[in-house]
Short mmCIF file of C-alpha atoms in Angstrom, two decimals:
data_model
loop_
_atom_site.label_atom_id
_atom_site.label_comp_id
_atom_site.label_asym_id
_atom_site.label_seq_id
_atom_site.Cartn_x
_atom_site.Cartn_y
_atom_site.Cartn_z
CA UNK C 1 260.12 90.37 169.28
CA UNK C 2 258.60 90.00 172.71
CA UNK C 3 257.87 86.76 174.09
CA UNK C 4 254.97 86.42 176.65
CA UNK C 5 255.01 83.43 179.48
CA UNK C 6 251.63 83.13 180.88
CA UNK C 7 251.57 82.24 184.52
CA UNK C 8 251.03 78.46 185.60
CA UNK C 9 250.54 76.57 188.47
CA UNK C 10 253.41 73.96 189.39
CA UNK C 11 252.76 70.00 189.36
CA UNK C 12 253.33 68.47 192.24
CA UNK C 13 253.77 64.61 192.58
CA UNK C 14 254.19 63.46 196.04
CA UNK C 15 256.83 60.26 196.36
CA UNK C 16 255.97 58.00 199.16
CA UNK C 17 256.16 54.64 197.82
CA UNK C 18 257.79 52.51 194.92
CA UNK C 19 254.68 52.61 192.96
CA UNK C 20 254.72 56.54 192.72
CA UNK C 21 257.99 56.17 191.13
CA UNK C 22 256.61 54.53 187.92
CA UNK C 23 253.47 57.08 187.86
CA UNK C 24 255.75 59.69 188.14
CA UNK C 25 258.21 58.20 185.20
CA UNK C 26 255.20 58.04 183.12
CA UNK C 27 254.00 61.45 183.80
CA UNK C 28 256.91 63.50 182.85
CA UNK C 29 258.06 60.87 179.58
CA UNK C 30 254.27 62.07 178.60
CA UNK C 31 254.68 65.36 179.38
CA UNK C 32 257.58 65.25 177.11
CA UNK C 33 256.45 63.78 174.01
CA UNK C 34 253.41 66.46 174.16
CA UNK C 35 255.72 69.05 173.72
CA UNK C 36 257.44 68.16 171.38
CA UNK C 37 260.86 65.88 172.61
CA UNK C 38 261.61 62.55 170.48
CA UNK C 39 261.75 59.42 171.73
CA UNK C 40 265.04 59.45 172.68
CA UNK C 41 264.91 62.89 174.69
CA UNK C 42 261.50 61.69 176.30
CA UNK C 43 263.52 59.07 177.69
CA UNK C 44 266.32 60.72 179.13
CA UNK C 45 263.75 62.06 181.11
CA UNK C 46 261.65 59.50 182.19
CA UNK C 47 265.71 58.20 183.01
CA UNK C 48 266.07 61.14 184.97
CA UNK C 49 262.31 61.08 186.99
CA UNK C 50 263.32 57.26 187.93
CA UNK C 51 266.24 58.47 189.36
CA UNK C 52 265.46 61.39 191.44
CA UNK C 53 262.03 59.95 192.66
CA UNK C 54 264.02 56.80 193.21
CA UNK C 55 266.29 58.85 195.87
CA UNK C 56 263.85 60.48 197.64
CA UNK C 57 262.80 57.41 199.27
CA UNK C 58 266.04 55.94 199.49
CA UNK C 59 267.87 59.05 200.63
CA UNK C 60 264.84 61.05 202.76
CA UNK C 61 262.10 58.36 203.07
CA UNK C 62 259.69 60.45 200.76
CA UNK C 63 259.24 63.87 198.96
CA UNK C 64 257.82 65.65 196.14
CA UNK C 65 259.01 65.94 192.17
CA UNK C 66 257.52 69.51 190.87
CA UNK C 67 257.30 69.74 187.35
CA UNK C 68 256.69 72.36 185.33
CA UNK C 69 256.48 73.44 181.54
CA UNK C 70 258.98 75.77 180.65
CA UNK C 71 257.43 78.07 177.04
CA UNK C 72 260.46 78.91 174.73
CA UNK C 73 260.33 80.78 171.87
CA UNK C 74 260.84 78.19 169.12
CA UNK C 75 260.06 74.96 171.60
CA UNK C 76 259.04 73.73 175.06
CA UNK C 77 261.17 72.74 177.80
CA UNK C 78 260.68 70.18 180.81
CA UNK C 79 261.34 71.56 184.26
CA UNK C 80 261.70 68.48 187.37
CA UNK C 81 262.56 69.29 190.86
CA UNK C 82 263.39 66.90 193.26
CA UNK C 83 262.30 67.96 196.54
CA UNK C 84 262.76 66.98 200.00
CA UNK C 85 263.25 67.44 204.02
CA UNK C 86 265.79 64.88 204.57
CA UNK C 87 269.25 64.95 206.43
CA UNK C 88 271.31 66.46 203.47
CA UNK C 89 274.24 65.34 201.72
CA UNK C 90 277.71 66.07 200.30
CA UNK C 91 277.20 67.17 196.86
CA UNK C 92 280.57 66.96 195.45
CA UNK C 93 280.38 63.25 196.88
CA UNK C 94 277.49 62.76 195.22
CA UNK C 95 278.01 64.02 192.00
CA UNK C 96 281.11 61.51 191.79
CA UNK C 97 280.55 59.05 189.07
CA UNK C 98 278.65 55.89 190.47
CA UNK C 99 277.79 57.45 194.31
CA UNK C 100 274.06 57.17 194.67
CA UNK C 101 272.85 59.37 196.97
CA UNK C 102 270.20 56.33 198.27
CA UNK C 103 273.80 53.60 198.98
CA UNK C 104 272.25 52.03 195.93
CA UNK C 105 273.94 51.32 192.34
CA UNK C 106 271.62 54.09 190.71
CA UNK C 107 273.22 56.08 187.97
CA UNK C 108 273.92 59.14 190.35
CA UNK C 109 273.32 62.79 190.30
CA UNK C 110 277.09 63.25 188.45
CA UNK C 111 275.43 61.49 185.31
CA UNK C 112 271.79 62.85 186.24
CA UNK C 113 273.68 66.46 185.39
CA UNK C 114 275.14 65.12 182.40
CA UNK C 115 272.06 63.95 180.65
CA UNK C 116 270.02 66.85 181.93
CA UNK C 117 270.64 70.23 179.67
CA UNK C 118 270.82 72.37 183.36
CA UNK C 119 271.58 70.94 186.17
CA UNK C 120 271.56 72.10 189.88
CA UNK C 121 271.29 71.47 193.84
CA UNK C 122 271.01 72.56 196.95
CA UNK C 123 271.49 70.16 200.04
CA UNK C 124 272.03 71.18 203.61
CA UNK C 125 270.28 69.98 206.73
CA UNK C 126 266.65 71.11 206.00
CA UNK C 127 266.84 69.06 203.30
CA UNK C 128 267.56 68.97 199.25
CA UNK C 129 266.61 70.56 195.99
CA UNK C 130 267.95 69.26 192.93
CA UNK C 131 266.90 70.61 189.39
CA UNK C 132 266.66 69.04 186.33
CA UNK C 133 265.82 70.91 182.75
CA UNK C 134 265.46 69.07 179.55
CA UNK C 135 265.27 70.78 176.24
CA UNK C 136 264.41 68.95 173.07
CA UNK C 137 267.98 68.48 170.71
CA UNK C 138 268.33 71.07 168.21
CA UNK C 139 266.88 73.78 170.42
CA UNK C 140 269.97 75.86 170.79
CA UNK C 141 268.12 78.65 172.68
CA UNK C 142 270.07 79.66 176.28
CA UNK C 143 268.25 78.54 179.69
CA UNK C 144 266.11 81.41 180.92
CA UNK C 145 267.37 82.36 184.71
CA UNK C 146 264.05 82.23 185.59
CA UNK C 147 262.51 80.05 188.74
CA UNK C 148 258.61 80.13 189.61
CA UNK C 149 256.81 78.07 192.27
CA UNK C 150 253.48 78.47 192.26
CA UNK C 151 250.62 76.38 194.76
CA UNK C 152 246.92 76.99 195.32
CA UNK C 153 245.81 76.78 198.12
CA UNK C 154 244.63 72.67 199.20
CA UNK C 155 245.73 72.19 195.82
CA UNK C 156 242.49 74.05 194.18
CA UNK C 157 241.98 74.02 190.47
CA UNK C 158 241.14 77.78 190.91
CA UNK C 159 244.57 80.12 191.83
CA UNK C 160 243.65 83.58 193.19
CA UNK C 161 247.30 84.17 192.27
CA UNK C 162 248.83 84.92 188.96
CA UNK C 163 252.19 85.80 187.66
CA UNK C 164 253.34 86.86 183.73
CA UNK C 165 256.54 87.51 182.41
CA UNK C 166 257.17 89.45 179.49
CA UNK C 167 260.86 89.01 177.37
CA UNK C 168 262.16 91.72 175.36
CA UNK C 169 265.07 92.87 173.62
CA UNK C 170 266.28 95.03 176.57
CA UNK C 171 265.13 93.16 179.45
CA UNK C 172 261.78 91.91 180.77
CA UNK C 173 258.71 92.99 182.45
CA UNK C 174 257.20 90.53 185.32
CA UNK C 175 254.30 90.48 186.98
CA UNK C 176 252.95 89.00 190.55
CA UNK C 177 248.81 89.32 191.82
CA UNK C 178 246.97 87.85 194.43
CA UNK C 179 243.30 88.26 193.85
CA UNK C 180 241.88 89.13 197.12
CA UNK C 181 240.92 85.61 199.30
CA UNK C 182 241.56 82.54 197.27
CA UNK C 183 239.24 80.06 194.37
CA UNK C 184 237.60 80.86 191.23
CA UNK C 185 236.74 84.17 192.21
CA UNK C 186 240.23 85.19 193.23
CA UNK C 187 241.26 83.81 189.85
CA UNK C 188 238.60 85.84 187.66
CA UNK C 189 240.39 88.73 189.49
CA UNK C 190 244.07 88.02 188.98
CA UNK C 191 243.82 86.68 185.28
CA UNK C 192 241.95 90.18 184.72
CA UNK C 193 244.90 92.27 185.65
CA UNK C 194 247.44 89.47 184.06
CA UNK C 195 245.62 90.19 180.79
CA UNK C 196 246.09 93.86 180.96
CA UNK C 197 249.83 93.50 181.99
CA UNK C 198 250.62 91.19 179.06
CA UNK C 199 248.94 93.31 176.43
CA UNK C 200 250.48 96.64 177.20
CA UNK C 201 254.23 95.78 180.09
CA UNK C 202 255.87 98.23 178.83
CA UNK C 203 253.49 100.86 179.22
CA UNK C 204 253.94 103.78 181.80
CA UNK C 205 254.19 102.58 185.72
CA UNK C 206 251.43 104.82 186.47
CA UNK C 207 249.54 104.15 183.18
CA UNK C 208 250.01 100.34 183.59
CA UNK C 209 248.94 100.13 187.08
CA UNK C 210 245.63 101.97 185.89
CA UNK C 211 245.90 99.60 182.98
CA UNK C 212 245.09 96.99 185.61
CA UNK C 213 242.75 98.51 187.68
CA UNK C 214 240.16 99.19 184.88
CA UNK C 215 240.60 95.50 183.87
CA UNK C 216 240.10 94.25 187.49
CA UNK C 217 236.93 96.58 188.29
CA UNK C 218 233.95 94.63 189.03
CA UNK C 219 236.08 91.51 190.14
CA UNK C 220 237.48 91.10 194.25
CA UNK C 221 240.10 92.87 193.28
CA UNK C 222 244.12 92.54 195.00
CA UNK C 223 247.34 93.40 195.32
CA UNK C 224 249.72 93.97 192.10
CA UNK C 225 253.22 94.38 191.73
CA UNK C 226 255.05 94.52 188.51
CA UNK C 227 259.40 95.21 187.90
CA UNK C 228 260.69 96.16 184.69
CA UNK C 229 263.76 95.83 183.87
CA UNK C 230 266.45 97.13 181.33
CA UNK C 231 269.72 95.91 180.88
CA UNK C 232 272.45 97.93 179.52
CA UNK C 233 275.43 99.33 179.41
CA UNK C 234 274.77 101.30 183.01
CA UNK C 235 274.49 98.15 184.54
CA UNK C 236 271.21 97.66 184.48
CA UNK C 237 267.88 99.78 185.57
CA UNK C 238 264.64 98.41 187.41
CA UNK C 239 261.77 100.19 188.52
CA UNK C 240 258.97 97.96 190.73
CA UNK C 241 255.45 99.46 191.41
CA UNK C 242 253.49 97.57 193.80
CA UNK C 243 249.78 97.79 195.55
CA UNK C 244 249.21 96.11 198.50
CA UNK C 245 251.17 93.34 199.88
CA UNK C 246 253.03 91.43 196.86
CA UNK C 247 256.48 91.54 198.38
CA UNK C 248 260.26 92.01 196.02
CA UNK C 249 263.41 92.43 196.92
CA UNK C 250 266.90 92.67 195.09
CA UNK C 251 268.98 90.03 196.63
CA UNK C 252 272.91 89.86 196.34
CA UNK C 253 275.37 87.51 198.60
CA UNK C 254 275.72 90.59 200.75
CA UNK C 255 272.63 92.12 201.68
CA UNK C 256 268.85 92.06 200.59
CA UNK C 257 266.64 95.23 200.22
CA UNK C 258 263.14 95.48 200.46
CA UNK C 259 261.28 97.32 197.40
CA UNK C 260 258.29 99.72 198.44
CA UNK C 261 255.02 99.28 197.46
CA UNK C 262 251.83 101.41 198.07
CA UNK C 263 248.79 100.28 200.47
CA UNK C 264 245.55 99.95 198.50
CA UNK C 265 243.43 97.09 196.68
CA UNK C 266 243.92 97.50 192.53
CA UNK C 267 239.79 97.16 191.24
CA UNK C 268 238.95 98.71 194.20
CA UNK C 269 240.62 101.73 196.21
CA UNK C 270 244.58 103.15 196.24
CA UNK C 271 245.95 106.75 196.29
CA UNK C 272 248.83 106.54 193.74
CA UNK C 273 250.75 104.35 192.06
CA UNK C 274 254.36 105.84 192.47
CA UNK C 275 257.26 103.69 190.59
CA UNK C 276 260.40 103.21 192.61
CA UNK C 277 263.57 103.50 190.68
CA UNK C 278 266.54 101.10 191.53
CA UNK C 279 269.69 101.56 189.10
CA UNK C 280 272.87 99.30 189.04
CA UNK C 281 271.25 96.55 189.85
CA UNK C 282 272.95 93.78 186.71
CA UNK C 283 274.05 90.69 189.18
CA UNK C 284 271.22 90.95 191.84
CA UNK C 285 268.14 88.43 192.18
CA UNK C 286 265.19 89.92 191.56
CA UNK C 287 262.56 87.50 194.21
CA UNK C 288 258.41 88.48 194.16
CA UNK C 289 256.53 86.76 195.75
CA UNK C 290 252.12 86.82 197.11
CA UNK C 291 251.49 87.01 200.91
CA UNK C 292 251.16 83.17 200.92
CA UNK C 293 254.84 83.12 201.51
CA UNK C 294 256.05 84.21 204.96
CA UNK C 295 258.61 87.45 204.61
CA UNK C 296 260.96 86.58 207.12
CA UNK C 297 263.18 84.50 205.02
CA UNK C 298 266.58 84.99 204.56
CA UNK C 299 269.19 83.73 201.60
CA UNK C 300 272.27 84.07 204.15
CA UNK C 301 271.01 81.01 206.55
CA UNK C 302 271.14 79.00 203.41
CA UNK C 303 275.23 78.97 202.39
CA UNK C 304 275.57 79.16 199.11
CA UNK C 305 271.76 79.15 197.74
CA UNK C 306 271.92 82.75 196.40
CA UNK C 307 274.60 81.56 193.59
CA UNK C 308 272.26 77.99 192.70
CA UNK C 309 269.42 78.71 189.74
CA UNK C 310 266.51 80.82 190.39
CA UNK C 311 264.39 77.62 190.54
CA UNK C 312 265.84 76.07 192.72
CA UNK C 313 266.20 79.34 194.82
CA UNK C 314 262.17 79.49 194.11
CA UNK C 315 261.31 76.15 195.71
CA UNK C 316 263.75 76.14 198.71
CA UNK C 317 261.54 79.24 199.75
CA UNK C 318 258.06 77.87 199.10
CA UNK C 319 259.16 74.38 200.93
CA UNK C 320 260.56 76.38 203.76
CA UNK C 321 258.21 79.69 204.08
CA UNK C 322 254.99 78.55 202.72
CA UNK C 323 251.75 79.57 204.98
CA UNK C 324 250.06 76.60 204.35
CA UNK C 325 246.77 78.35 204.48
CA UNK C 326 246.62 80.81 200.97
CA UNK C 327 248.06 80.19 197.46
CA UNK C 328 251.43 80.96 197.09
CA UNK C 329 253.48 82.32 194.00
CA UNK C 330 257.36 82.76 194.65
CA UNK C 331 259.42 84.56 191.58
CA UNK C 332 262.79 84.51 191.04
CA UNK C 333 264.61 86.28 188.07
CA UNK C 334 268.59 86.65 187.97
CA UNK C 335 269.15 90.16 186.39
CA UNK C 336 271.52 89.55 183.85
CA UNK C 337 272.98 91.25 181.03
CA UNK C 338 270.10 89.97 178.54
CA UNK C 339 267.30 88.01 178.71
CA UNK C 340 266.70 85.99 175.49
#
């Protein structure tokens, strides 16, 4: 059965002072018992929230915890990144049992990534990134290697941009649009075209595309750009039809290409809508992202990040690339044999 994951924005909770740290604590044990965790699993992650906010003010003077609601198909999971511009640290120091990363006695990030059901970092001079994921017990459904970041612009209710993700039996379909400027009206625009990719992703590239533009006429209009993706036995097909300026790529440890999209605004104007086919690709990182992130990034001045978790991978680009003056959507899938 497919599963659909409707785009969301991420919650961000700046940490700049010890009473953040309890606000933030109470936010995410909240969030938690919302969706579903028990008392006990709400607390390992308000344990967890302490902790991490806790060391961004000891370890980089302040930062940001993004949180985010992960849809499963029987459950919810909790999603907390830490996130931060400080000096970097060792992280197989750290993760030694009773090493705080703040010189305090906190409980650590090697028992933060025992009571968390995924667990990952990335530290280096710019700064740190460490993941936390939280499923509620008896949910015995594998982490998705899926990482989204998403931001509107001066932190706007209204997103121009919109993302969907669609899980199958084979693979997945996923979806990036940035309704043209940014606010409500940019929204009205992007929803429209998420709406017609969710009820019909495995249509046609061609058809789909159309699919989109019909459902976005009348609106500002944007730029679309949709992957879908088949695992199998060939290692693994993906073809990615884009209009106007959402950028992909397929990313591996050795090299990075650039997928080709058409110029044009969907609900308004473009020539064709021509699929590009891209086979063999089981391993790479599939990364989408709107025109509120700059394109000159590059995974090889960050050792090691292409092997951390596709969230993680996600925010290191929005906290390093991010205009600052549109939304911004970053989307990171690893292409694996199966998405469940």
């Amino acid at each position: 059965m497919d599963m659909n994951i409707s785009g969301s924005l991420t919650e961000v909770l700046p940490i700049e002072d010890q009473s953040q740290v309890g606000h933030a604590r109470r936010t995410t044990q909240k969030l938690a018992q919302q969706h579903g965790f028990d008392e006990t699993d709400a607390g390992r992650v308000a344990l967890v929230t302490t902790e991490l906010a806790s060391n961004l003010l000891k370890h980089a003077g302040h930062g940001e915890l993004h949180l985010r609601v992960l849809p499963r198909a029987q459950s919810c999971g909790i999603e907390i990144l830490a996130v931060d511009r400080g000096p970097g640290f060792d992280v197989q120091t750290a993760l030694t049992d009773g090493f705080s990363t703040g010189g305090t006695q906190g409980i650590g990030l090697g028992a933060i990534s025992r009571m968390a059901d995924v667990f990952d970092v990335q530290a280096d001079p710019r700064g740190s990134v460490v993941l936390a994921r939280f499923y509620p017990r008896g949910d015995s459904t594998p982490d998705l290697a899926l990482g989204v970041s998403q931001h509107s612009l001066h932190n706007d209710p209204a997103c121009g941009d919109s993302w969907h993700l669609v899980l199958h039996p084979q693979g997945f379909n996923a979806l990036v649009i940035d309704g043209l400027g940014h606010g409500v009206e940019a929204e009205q625009a992007a929803r429209a075209g998420e709406a017609a990719f969710a009820r019909a992703s495995c249509s046609a590239p061609a058809i789909l595309m159309d699919d989109l533009h019909q459902a976005m006429l009348g609106t500002r209009g944007g730029a679309a750009g949709f992957a879908q993706y088949r695992a199998g036995d060939q290692g693994g097909h993906l073809s990615f039809t884009g209009i106007g300026n959402i950028s992909a790529s397929l990313v591996t440890a050795e090299r990075s290409r650039g997928l080709a999209s058409h110029p044009g605004i969907v609900g308004a104007q473009y020539r064709k809508a021509k699929a590009f086919d891209y086979p063999h690709v089981q391993g790479h990182l599939l990364i989408m992202h709107s025109d509120g992130l700059q394109s000159r990034w590059n995974l090889q001045h960050y050792p090691g990040l292409v092997y951390r978790h596709p969230a993680v991978i996600a925010t290191v680009l929005y906290r390093d690339f991010c205009r600052g003056r549109d939304d911004v959507t970053v989307l990171v899938v690893a292409l694996e044999n199966r998405h469940e």
